[in-house]
CSV table of C-alpha atoms and ligand atoms in Angstrom, one decimal:
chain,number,residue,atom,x,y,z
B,79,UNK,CA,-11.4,-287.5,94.3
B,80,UNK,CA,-12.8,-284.3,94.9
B,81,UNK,CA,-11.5,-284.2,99.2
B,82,UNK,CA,-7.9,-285.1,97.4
B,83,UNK,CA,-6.1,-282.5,99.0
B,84,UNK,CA,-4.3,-279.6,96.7
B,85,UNK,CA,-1.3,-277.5,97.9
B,86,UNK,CA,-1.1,-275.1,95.8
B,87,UNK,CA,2.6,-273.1,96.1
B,88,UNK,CA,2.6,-269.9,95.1
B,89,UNK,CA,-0.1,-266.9,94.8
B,90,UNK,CA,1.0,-265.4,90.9
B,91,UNK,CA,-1.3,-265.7,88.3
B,92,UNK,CA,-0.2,-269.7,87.4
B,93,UNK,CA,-0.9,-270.8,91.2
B,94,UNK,CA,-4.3,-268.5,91.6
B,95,UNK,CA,-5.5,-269.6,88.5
B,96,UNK,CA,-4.9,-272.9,89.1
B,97,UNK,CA,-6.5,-272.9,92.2
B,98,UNK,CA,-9.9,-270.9,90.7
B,99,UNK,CA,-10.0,-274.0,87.8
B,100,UNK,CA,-10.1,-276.4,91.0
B,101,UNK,CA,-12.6,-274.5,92.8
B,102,UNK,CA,-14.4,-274.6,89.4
B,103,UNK,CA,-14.1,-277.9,89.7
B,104,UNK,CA,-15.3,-279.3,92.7
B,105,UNK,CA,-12.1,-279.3,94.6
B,106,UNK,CA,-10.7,-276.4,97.7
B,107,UNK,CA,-7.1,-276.4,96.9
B,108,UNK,CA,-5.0,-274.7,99.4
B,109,UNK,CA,-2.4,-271.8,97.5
B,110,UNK,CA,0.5,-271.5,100.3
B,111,UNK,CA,2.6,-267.9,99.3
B,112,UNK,CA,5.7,-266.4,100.7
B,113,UNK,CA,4.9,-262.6,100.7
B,114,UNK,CA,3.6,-261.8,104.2
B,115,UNK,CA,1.1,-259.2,102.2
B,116,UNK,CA,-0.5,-258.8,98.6
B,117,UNK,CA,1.0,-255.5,98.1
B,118,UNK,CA,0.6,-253.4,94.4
B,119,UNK,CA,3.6,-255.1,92.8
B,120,UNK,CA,4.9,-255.1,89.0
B,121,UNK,CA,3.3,-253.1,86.2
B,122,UNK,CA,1.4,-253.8,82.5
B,123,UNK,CA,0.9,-257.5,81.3
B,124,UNK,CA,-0.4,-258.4,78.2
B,125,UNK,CA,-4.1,-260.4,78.4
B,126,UNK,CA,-4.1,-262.0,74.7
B,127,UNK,CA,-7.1,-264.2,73.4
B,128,UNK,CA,-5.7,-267.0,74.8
B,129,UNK,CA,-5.6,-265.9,78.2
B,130,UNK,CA,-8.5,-263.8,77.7
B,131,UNK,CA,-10.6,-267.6,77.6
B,132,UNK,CA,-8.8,-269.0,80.9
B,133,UNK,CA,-9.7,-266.3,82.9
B,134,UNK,CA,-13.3,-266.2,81.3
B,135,UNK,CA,-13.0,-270.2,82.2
B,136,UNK,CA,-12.7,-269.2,85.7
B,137,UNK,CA,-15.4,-266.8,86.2
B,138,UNK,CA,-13.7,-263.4,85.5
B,139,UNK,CA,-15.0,-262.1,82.5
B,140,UNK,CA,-17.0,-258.9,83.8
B,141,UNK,CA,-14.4,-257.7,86.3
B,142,UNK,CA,-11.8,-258.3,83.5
B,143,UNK,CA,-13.9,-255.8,81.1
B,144,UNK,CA,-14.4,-253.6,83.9
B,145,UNK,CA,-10.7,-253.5,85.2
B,146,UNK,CA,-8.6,-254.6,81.6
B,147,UNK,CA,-7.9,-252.0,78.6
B,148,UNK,CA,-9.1,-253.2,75.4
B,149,UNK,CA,-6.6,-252.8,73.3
B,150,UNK,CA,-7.2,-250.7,70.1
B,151,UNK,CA,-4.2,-250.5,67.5
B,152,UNK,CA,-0.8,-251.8,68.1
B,153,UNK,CA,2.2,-250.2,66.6
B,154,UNK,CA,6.2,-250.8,65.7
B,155,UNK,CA,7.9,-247.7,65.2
B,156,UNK,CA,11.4,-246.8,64.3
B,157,UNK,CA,13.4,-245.6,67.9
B,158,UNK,CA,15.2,-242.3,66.2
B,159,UNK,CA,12.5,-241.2,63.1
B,160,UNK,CA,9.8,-242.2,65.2
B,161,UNK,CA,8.0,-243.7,61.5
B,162,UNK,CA,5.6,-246.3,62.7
B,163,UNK,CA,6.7,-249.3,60.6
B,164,UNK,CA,3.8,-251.7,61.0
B,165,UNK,CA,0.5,-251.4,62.6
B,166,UNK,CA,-1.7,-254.3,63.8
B,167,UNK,CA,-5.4,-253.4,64.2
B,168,UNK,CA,-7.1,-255.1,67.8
B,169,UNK,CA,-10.4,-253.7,69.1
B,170,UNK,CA,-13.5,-255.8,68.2
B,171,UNK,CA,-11.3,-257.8,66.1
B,172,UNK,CA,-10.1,-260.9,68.0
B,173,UNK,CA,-13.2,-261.4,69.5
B,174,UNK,CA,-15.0,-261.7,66.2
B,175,UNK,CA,-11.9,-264.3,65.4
B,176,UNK,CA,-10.7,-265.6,68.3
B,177,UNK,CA,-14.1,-265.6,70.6
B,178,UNK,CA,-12.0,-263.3,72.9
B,179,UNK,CA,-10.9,-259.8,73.6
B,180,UNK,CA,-6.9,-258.7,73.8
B,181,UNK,CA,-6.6,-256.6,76.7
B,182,UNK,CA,-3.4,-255.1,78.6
B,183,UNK,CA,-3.7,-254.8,81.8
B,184,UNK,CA,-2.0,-253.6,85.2
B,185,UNK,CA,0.0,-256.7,86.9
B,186,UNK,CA,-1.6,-255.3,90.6
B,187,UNK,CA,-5.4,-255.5,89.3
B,188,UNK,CA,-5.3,-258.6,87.6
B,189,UNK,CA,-3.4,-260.4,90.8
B,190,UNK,CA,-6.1,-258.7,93.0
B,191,UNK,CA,-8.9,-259.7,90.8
B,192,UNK,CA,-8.0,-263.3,90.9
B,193,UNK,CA,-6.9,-263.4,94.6
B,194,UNK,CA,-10.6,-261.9,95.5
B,195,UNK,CA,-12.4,-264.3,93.6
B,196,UNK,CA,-10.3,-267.5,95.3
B,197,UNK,CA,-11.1,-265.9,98.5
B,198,UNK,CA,-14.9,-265.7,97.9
B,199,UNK,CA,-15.2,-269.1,96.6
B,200,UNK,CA,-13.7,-270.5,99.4
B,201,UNK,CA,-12.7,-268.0,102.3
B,202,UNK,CA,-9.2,-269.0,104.1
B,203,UNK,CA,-7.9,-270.4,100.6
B,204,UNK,CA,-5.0,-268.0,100.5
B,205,UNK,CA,-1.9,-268.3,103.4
B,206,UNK,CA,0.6,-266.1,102.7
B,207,UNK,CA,4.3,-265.9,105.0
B,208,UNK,CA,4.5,-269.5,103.5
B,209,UNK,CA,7.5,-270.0,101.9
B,210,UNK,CA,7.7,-273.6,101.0
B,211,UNK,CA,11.1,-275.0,101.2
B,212,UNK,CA,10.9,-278.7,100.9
B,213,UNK,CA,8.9,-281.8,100.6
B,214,UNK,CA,8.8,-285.6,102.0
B,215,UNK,CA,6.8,-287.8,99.8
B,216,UNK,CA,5.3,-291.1,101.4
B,217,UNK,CA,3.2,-293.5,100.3
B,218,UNK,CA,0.0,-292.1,100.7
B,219,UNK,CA,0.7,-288.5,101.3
B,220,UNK,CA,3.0,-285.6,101.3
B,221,UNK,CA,4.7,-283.4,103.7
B,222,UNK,CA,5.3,-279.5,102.9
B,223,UNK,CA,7.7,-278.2,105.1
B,224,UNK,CA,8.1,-274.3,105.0
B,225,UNK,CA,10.7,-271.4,105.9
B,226,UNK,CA,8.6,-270.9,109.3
B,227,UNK,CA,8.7,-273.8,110.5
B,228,UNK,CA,5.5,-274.8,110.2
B,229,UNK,CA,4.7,-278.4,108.5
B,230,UNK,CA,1.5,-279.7,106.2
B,231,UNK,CA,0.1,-283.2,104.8
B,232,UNK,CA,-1.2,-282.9,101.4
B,233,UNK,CA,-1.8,-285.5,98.8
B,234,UNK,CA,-0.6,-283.7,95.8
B,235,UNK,CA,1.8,-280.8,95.1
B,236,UNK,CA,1.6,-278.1,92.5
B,237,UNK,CA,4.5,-275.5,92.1
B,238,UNK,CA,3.8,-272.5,90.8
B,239,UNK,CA,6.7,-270.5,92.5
B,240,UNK,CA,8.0,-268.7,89.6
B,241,UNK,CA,11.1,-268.4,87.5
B,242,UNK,CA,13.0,-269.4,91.0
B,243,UNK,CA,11.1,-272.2,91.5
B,244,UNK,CA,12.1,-274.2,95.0
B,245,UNK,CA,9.2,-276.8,94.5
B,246,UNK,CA,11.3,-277.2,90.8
B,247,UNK,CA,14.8,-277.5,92.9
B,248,UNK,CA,13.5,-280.2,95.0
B,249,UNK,CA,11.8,-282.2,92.8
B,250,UNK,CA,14.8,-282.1,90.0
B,251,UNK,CA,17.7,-280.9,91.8
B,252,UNK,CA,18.9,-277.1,92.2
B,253,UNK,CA,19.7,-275.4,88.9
B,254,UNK,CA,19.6,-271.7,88.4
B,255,UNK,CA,17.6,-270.0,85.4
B,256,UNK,CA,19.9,-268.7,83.3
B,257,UNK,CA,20.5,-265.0,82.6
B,258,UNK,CA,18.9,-264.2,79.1
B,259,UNK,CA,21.7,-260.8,78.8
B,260,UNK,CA,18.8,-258.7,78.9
B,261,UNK,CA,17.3,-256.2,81.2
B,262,UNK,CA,13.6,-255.1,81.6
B,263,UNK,CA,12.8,-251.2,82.9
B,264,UNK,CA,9.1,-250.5,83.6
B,265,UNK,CA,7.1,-247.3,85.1
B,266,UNK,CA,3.6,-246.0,85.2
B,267,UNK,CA,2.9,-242.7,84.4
B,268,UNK,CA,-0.3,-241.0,84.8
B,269,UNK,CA,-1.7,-240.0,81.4
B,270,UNK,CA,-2.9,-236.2,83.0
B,271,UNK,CA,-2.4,-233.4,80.6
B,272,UNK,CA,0.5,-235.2,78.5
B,273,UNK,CA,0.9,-234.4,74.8
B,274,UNK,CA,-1.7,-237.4,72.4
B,275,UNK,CA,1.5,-238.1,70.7
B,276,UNK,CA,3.3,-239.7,73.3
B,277,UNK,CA,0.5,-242.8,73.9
B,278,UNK,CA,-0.5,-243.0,70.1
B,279,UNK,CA,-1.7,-245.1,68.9
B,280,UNK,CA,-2.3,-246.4,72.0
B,281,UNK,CA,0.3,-249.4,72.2
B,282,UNK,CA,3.3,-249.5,70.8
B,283,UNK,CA,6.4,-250.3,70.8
B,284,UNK,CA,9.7,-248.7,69.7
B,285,UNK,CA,12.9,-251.0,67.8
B,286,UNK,CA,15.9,-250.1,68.3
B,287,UNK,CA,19.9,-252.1,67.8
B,288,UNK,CA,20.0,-254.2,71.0
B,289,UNK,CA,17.1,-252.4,72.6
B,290,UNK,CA,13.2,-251.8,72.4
B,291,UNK,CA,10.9,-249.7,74.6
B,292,UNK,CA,7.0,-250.5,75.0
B,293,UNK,CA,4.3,-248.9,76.0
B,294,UNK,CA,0.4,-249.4,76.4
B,295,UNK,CA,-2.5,-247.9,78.1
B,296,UNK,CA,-4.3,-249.5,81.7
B,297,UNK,CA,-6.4,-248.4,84.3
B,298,UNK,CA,-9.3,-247.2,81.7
B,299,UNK,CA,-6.9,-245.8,79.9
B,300,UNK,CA,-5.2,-243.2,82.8
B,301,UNK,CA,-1.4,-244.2,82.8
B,302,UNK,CA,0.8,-245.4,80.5
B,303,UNK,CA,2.5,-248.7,81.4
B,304,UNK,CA,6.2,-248.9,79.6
B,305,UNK,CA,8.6,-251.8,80.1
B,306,UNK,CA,11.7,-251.1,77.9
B,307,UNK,CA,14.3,-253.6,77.4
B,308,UNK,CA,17.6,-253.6,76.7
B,309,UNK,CA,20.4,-256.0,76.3
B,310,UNK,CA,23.6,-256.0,78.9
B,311,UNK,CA,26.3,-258.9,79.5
B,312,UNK,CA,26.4,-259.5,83.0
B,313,UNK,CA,24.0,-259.0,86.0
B,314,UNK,CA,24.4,-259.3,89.9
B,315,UNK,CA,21.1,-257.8,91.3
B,316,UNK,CA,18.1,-259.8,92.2
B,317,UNK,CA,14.3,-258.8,92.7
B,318,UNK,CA,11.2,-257.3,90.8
B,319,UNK,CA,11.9,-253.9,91.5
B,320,UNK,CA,15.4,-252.1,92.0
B,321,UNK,CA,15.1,-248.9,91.3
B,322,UNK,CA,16.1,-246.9,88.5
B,323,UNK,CA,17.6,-243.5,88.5
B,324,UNK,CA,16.4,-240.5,85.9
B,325,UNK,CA,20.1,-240.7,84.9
B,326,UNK,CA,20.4,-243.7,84.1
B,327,UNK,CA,16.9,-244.2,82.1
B,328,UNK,CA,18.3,-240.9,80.0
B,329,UNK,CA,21.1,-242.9,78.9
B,330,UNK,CA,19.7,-245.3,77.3
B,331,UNK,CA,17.0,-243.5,76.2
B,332,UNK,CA,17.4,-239.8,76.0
B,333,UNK,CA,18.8,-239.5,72.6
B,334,UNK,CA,15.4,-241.3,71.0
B,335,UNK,CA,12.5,-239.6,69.5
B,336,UNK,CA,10.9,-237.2,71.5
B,337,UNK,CA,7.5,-239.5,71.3
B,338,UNK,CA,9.8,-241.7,73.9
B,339,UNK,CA,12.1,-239.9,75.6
B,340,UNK,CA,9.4,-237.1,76.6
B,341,UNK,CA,7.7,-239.9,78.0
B,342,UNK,CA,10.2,-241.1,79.9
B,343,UNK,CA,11.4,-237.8,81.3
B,344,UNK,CA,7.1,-237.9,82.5
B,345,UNK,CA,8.1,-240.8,85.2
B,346,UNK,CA,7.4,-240.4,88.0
B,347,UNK,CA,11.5,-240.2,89.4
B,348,UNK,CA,10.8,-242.7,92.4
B,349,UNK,CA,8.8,-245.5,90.7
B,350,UNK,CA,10.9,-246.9,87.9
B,351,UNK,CA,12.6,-250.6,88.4
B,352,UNK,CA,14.1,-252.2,86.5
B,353,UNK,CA,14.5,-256.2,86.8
B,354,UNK,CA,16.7,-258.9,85.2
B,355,UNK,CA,15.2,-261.5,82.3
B,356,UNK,CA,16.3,-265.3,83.1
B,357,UNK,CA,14.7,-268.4,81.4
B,358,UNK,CA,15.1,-272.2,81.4
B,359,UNK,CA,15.7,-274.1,78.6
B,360,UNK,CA,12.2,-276.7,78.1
B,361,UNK,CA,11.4,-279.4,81.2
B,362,UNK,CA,11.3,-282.5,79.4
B,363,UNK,CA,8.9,-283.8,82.6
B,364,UNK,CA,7.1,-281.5,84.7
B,365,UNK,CA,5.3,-284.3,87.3
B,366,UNK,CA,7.3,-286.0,89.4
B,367,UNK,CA,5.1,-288.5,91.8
B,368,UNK,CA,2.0,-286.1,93.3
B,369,UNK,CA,4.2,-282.9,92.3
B,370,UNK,CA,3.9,-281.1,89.3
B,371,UNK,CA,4.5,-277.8,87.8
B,372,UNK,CA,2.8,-274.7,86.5
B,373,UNK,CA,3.7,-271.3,85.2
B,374,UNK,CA,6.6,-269.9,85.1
B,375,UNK,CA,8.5,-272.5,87.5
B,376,UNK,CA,7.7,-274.9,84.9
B,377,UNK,CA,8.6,-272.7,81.2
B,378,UNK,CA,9.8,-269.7,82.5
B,379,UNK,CA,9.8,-267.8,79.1
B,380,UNK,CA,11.4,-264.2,77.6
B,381,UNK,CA,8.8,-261.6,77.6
B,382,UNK,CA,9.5,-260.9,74.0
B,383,UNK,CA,6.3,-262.2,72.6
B,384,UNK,CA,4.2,-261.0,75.7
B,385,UNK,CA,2.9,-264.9,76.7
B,386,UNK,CA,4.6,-265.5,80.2
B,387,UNK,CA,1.3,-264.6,81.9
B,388,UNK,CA,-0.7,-266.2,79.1
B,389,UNK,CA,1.1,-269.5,79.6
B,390,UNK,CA,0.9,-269.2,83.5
B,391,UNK,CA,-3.2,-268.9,82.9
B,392,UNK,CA,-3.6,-271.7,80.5
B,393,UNK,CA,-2.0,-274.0,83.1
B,394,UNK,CA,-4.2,-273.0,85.5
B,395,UNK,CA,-7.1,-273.7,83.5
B,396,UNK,CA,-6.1,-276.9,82.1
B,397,UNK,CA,-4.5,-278.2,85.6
B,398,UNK,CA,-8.4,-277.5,86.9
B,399,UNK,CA,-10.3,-279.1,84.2
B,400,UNK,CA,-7.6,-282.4,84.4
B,401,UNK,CA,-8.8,-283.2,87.8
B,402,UNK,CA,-12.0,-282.5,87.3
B,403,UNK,CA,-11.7,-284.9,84.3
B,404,UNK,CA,-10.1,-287.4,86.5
B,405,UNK,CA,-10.8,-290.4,88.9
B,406,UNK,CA,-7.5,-290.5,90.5
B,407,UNK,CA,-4.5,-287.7,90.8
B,408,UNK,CA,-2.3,-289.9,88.5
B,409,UNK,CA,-4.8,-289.7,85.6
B,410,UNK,CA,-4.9,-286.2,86.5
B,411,UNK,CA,-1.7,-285.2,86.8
B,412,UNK,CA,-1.0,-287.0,83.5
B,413,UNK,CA,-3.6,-285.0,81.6
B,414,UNK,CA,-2.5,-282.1,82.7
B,415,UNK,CA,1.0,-282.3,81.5
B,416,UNK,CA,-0.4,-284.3,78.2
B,417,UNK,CA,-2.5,-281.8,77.5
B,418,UNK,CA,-0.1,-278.5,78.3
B,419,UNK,CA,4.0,-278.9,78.1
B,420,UNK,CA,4.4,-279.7,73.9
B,421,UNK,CA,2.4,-275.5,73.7
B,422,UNK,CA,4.3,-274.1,76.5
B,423,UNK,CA,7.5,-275.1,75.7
B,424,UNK,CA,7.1,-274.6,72.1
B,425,UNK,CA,6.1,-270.7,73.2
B,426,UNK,CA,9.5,-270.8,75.3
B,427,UNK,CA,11.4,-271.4,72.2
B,428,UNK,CA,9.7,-268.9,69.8
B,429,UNK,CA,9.5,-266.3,72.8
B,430,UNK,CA,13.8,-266.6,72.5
B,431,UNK,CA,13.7,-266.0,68.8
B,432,UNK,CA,11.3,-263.3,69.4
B,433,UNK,CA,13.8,-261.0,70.4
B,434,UNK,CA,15.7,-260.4,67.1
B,435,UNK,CA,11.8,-258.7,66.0
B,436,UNK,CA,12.0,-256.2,68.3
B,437,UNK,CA,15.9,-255.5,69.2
B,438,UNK,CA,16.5,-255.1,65.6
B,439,UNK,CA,20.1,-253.8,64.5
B,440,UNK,CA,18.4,-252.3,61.1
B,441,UNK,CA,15.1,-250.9,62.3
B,442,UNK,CA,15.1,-249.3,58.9
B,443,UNK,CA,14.5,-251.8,57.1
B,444,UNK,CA,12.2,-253.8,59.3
B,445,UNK,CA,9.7,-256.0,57.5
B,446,UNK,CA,6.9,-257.4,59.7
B,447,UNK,CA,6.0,-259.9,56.6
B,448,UNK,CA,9.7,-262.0,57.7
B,449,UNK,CA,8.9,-262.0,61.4
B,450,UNK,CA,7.1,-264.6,62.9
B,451,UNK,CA,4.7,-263.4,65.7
B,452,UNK,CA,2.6,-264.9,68.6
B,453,UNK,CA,-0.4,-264.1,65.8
B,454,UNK,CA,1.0,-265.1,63.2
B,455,UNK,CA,2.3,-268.3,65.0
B,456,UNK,CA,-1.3,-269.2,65.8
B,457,UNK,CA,-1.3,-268.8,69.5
B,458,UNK,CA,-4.8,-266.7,69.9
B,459,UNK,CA,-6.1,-269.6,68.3
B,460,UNK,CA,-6.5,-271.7,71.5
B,461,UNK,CA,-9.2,-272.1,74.7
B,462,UNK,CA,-7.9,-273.8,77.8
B,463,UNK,CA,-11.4,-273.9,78.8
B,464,UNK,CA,-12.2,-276.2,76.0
B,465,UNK,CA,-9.3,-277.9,74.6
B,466,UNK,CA,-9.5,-281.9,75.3
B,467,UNK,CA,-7.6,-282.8,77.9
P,232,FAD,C1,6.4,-259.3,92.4
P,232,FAD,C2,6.3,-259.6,90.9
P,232,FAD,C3,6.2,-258.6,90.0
P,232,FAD,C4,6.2,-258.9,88.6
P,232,FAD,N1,6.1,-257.9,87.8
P,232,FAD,C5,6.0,-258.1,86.4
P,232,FAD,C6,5.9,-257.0,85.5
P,232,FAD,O1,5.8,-255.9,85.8
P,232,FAD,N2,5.7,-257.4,84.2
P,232,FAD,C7,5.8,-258.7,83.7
P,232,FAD,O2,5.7,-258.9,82.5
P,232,FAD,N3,5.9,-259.7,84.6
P,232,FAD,C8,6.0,-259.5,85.9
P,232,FAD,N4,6.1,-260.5,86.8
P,232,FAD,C9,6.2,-261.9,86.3
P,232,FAD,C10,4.9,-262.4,85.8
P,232,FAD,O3,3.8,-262.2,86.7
P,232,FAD,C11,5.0,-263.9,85.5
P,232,FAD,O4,6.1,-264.1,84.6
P,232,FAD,C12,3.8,-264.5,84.9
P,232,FAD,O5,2.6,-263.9,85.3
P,232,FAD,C13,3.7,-266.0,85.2
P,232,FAD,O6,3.2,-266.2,86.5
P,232,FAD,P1,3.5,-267.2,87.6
P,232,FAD,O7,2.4,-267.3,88.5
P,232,FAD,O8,4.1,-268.5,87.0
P,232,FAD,O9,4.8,-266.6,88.4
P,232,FAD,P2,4.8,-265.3,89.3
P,232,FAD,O10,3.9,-264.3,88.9
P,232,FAD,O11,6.3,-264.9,89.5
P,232,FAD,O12,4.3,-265.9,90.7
P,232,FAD,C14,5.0,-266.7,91.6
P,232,FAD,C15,4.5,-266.6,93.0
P,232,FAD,O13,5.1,-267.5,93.8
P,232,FAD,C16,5.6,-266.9,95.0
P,232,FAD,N5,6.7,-267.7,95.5
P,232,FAD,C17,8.0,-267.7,95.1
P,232,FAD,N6,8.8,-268.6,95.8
P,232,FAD,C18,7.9,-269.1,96.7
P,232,FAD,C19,8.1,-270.1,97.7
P,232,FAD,N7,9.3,-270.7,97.9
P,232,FAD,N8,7.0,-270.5,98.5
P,232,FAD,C20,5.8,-269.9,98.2
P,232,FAD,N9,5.6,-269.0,97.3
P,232,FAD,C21,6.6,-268.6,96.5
P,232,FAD,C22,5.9,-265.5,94.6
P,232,FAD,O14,6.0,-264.6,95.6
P,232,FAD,C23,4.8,-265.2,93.6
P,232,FAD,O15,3.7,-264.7,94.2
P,232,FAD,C24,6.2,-260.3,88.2
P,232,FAD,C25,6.3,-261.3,89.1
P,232,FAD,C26,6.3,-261.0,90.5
P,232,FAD,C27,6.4,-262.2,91.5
C-alpha cells in the first residue's frame, strides 16, 4: 500500500495538506499544479481551532506560532456609528477549550509554509506548469494527461483544483460554480504610524445593508488584512486579483465611519483586488473509481463564516490518516469520504446562511444571541488528527 502511487492535483492548502498527511503517513504522493511559480498571491485567511489541529497534525505547529497572528478580541461593529455591537474574546481561550489556538494569518505565508515542508520531506514532490486536464482510467491504473502535453500513470487521483475544479468536470461532467451575487475586495496595509483606532480591537468586522467589511492583523501584527464584501447582481470578470481602483473602493465605502474608510483611504492605491464569490450546492459523492476530491473542488463554500481554508485542511488531514488506516485505496478512499463530506457539506450550507449575520439590513438592531455562528455551531470542537476515520 504504501508504493500506491498518489497524484495529487493542485498546490492550495487542500492538495498540500493532503500531500503532508500522506508523507505523514508513509506514502510520497506527487501534487501536480498549474502556476508555473509560487508567487505571493491572495491576502488574510482565517486559521480556527479546527484547522489550527490539521496543520499541527502535519508537523507545523512552531512555524505556524512563529508566522500566524494569534488572534486577541474579535468585534462586530455598526458600519455608520462605528458602536461595536458584540465582542467575542480569543487569546488563550480556545486553546484552554478547544486544545488549539485561532490564528489569522496571511494566504502567501501559510501556502509557503506548507509548500516548504512537502518539499523537505520529500524533495521533487511539487511540479508546478501542470495543469491537469483529463484522465483515462484502466484497470489497474490511471492516466493524467495535462495542458502541456505531457502524460502520467498513477493509481489513484485526488483533486484539489479549487472552486473550478477540472478533476470535478471530468469525473461528473462540466458544470459551472454558481455565482453567490456577491463580491470580495481585499488589501494589505502596513500598520506604520496609522491612528490605534483604525485596527481596534484587533479583528473586526463592520455590518452594513447588503455589505460588510473585515479586517484583522498578520505578519506579527504589521499590516492590516481587510477583505470587504459586498453584494452585486451580475459578474463577468474571472481571477483572484483584478484590481480595484481608489474610486471605486470610495463608493462603496467612503461614506462609513471614519474607523473604516480612513483605513481604506491607507491602501496602498496599486494592491487592492477584488474577486468574485461562487459555490456549489453539496456533492452527494465525491469518489468516483481511484479519484476523489478535496477542498474547495469538492464544497466550495461562501467565506461568510471564515471555514473555506479550514475545510480544505481537514481534508487533507483526514485524506492522509485514511490511507494510512487502509490496506487497499478502496478502503481508503471510502474512509476518507465516510469520515469527511456529512461536516463539509453541512459547513457549505450554514456558510450560505451565514451571510444574513454579517450583511445585515438593520445593523441597529443586531443581536449576536439570534445568529448562529461557526462557534456557536460547534465547529472548533473537532481534530482531523484524531477523529476515527
Ligand atoms: C491565487 C489564489 C488566491 C486566493 N486568495 C484568497 C484570499 O485572499 N482570501 C481567501 O479567503 N481565499 C483566497 N483563496 C481561496 C482559498 O485559498 C481557498 O478557498 C481555500 O484555501 C481552499 O483551498 P483549496 O486548496 O481547496 O483551493 P485553492 O486554494 O484555490 O487551491 C487550488 C490550487 O489548484 C490549482 N489548480 C487549479 N486548476 C488546476 C489544474 N487544472 N491543474 C493543476 N492545478 C490546478 C490552483 O492554481 C491552486 O493552487 C485564493 C485561492 C487562490 C488559488
Amino acid at each position: 500500500m504504501k508504493d500506491t502511487r498518489i497524484a495529487v492535483i493542485g498546490a492550495g492548502m487542500a492538495g498540500l495538506t493532503a500531500a503532508l498527511s500522506l508523507q505523514k503517513n508513509g506514502f510520497k504522493p506527487i501534487v501536480y499544479e498549474s502556476a508555473p511559480e509560487l508567487g505571493e498571491v491572495g491576502a488574510g485567511l482565517t486559521i480556527s481551532p479546527n484547522s489550527t489541529h490539521g496543520l499541527e497534525y502535519v508537523g507545523l505547529a512552531d512555524e505556524l506560532a512563529k508566522k500566524a497572528n494569534v488572534t486577541q478580541t474579535q468585534a462586530i461593529m455598526h458600519y455608520k456609528t462605528g458602536e461595536i455591537l458584540a465582542t467575542s474574546e480569543r487569546g488563550d481561550i480556545p486553546r484552554q477549550k478547544y486544545g488549539a489556538n485561532y490564528y489569522q494569518i496571511h494566504r502567501a505565508d501559510l501556502h509557503e509554509m506548507l509548500c516548504n515542508a512537502a518539499e523537505k520531506n520529500d524533495p521533487g514532490c511539487l511540479v508546478l506548469g501542470h495543469a491537469f486536464e483529463s484522465y483515462t482510467e484502466r484497470d489497474d491504473e490511471t492516466e493524467i494527461t495535462f495542458a502541456n502535453g505531457d502524460t502520467v500513470t498513477c493509481d489513484v487521483v485526488i483533486g484539489a483544483d479549487g472552486v473550478r475544479s477540472v478533476v470535478r468536470g471530468a469525473m461528473f461532467g462540466p458544470e459551472d460554480p454558481k455565482f453567490t451575487g456577491n463580491v470580495a475586495y481585499r488589501g494589505l496595509i502596513d500598520k506604520g504610524n496609522l491612528p490605534h483606532d483604525l485596527f481596534t480591537p484587533s479583528s473586526g468586522v463592520a455590518i452594513a445593508p447588503r455589505k460588510a467589511f473585515t479586517r484583522y492583523l498578520v505578519r506579527d501584527g504589521s499590516v492590516i488584512n481587510f477583505v470587504a464584501f459586498v453584494r452585486r447582481d451580475g459578474w463577468n470578470e474571472e481571477g483572484w486579483s483584478i484590481p480595484v481602483t481608489q474610486e471605486e473602493l470610495m463608493e462603496e465605502f467612503g461614506d462609513w465611519h471614519p474607523r473604516i474608510s480612513n483605513l481604506i483611504k491607507a491602501a496602498p492605491k496599486d494592491k487592492v483586488f477584488k474577486w468574485a464569490l461562487y459555490d456549489r450546492d453539496p456533492l452527494d459523492q465525491w469518489t468516483k473509481g481511484r479519484v476523489t476530491l478535496t477542498g474547495d473542488a469538492a464544497h466550495p463554500m461562501l467565506p461568510f463564516m471564515g471555514m473555506g481554508a479550514a475545510m480544505g485542511i481537514e481534508d487533507g488531514a483526514v485524506l492522509g490518516r485514511a490511507f494510512g488506516a487502509s490496506s487497499d485505496i478502496d478502503e481508503a478512499l471510502t474512509r476518507y469520504e465516510a469520515a469527511r463530506k456529512e461536516r463539509a457539506n453541512y459547513v457549505l450550507l450554514m456558510s450560505r446562511k451565514a451571510r444574513e449575520r454579517l450583511q445585515s439590513d438593520n445593523p441597529e438592531q443586531y443581536d449576536d444571541s439570534k445568529h448562529k455562528n461557526e462557534e456557536s455551531l460547534g465547529l472548533f470542537d473537532y481534530n482531523p488528527g484524531t477523529i476515527p476515520v
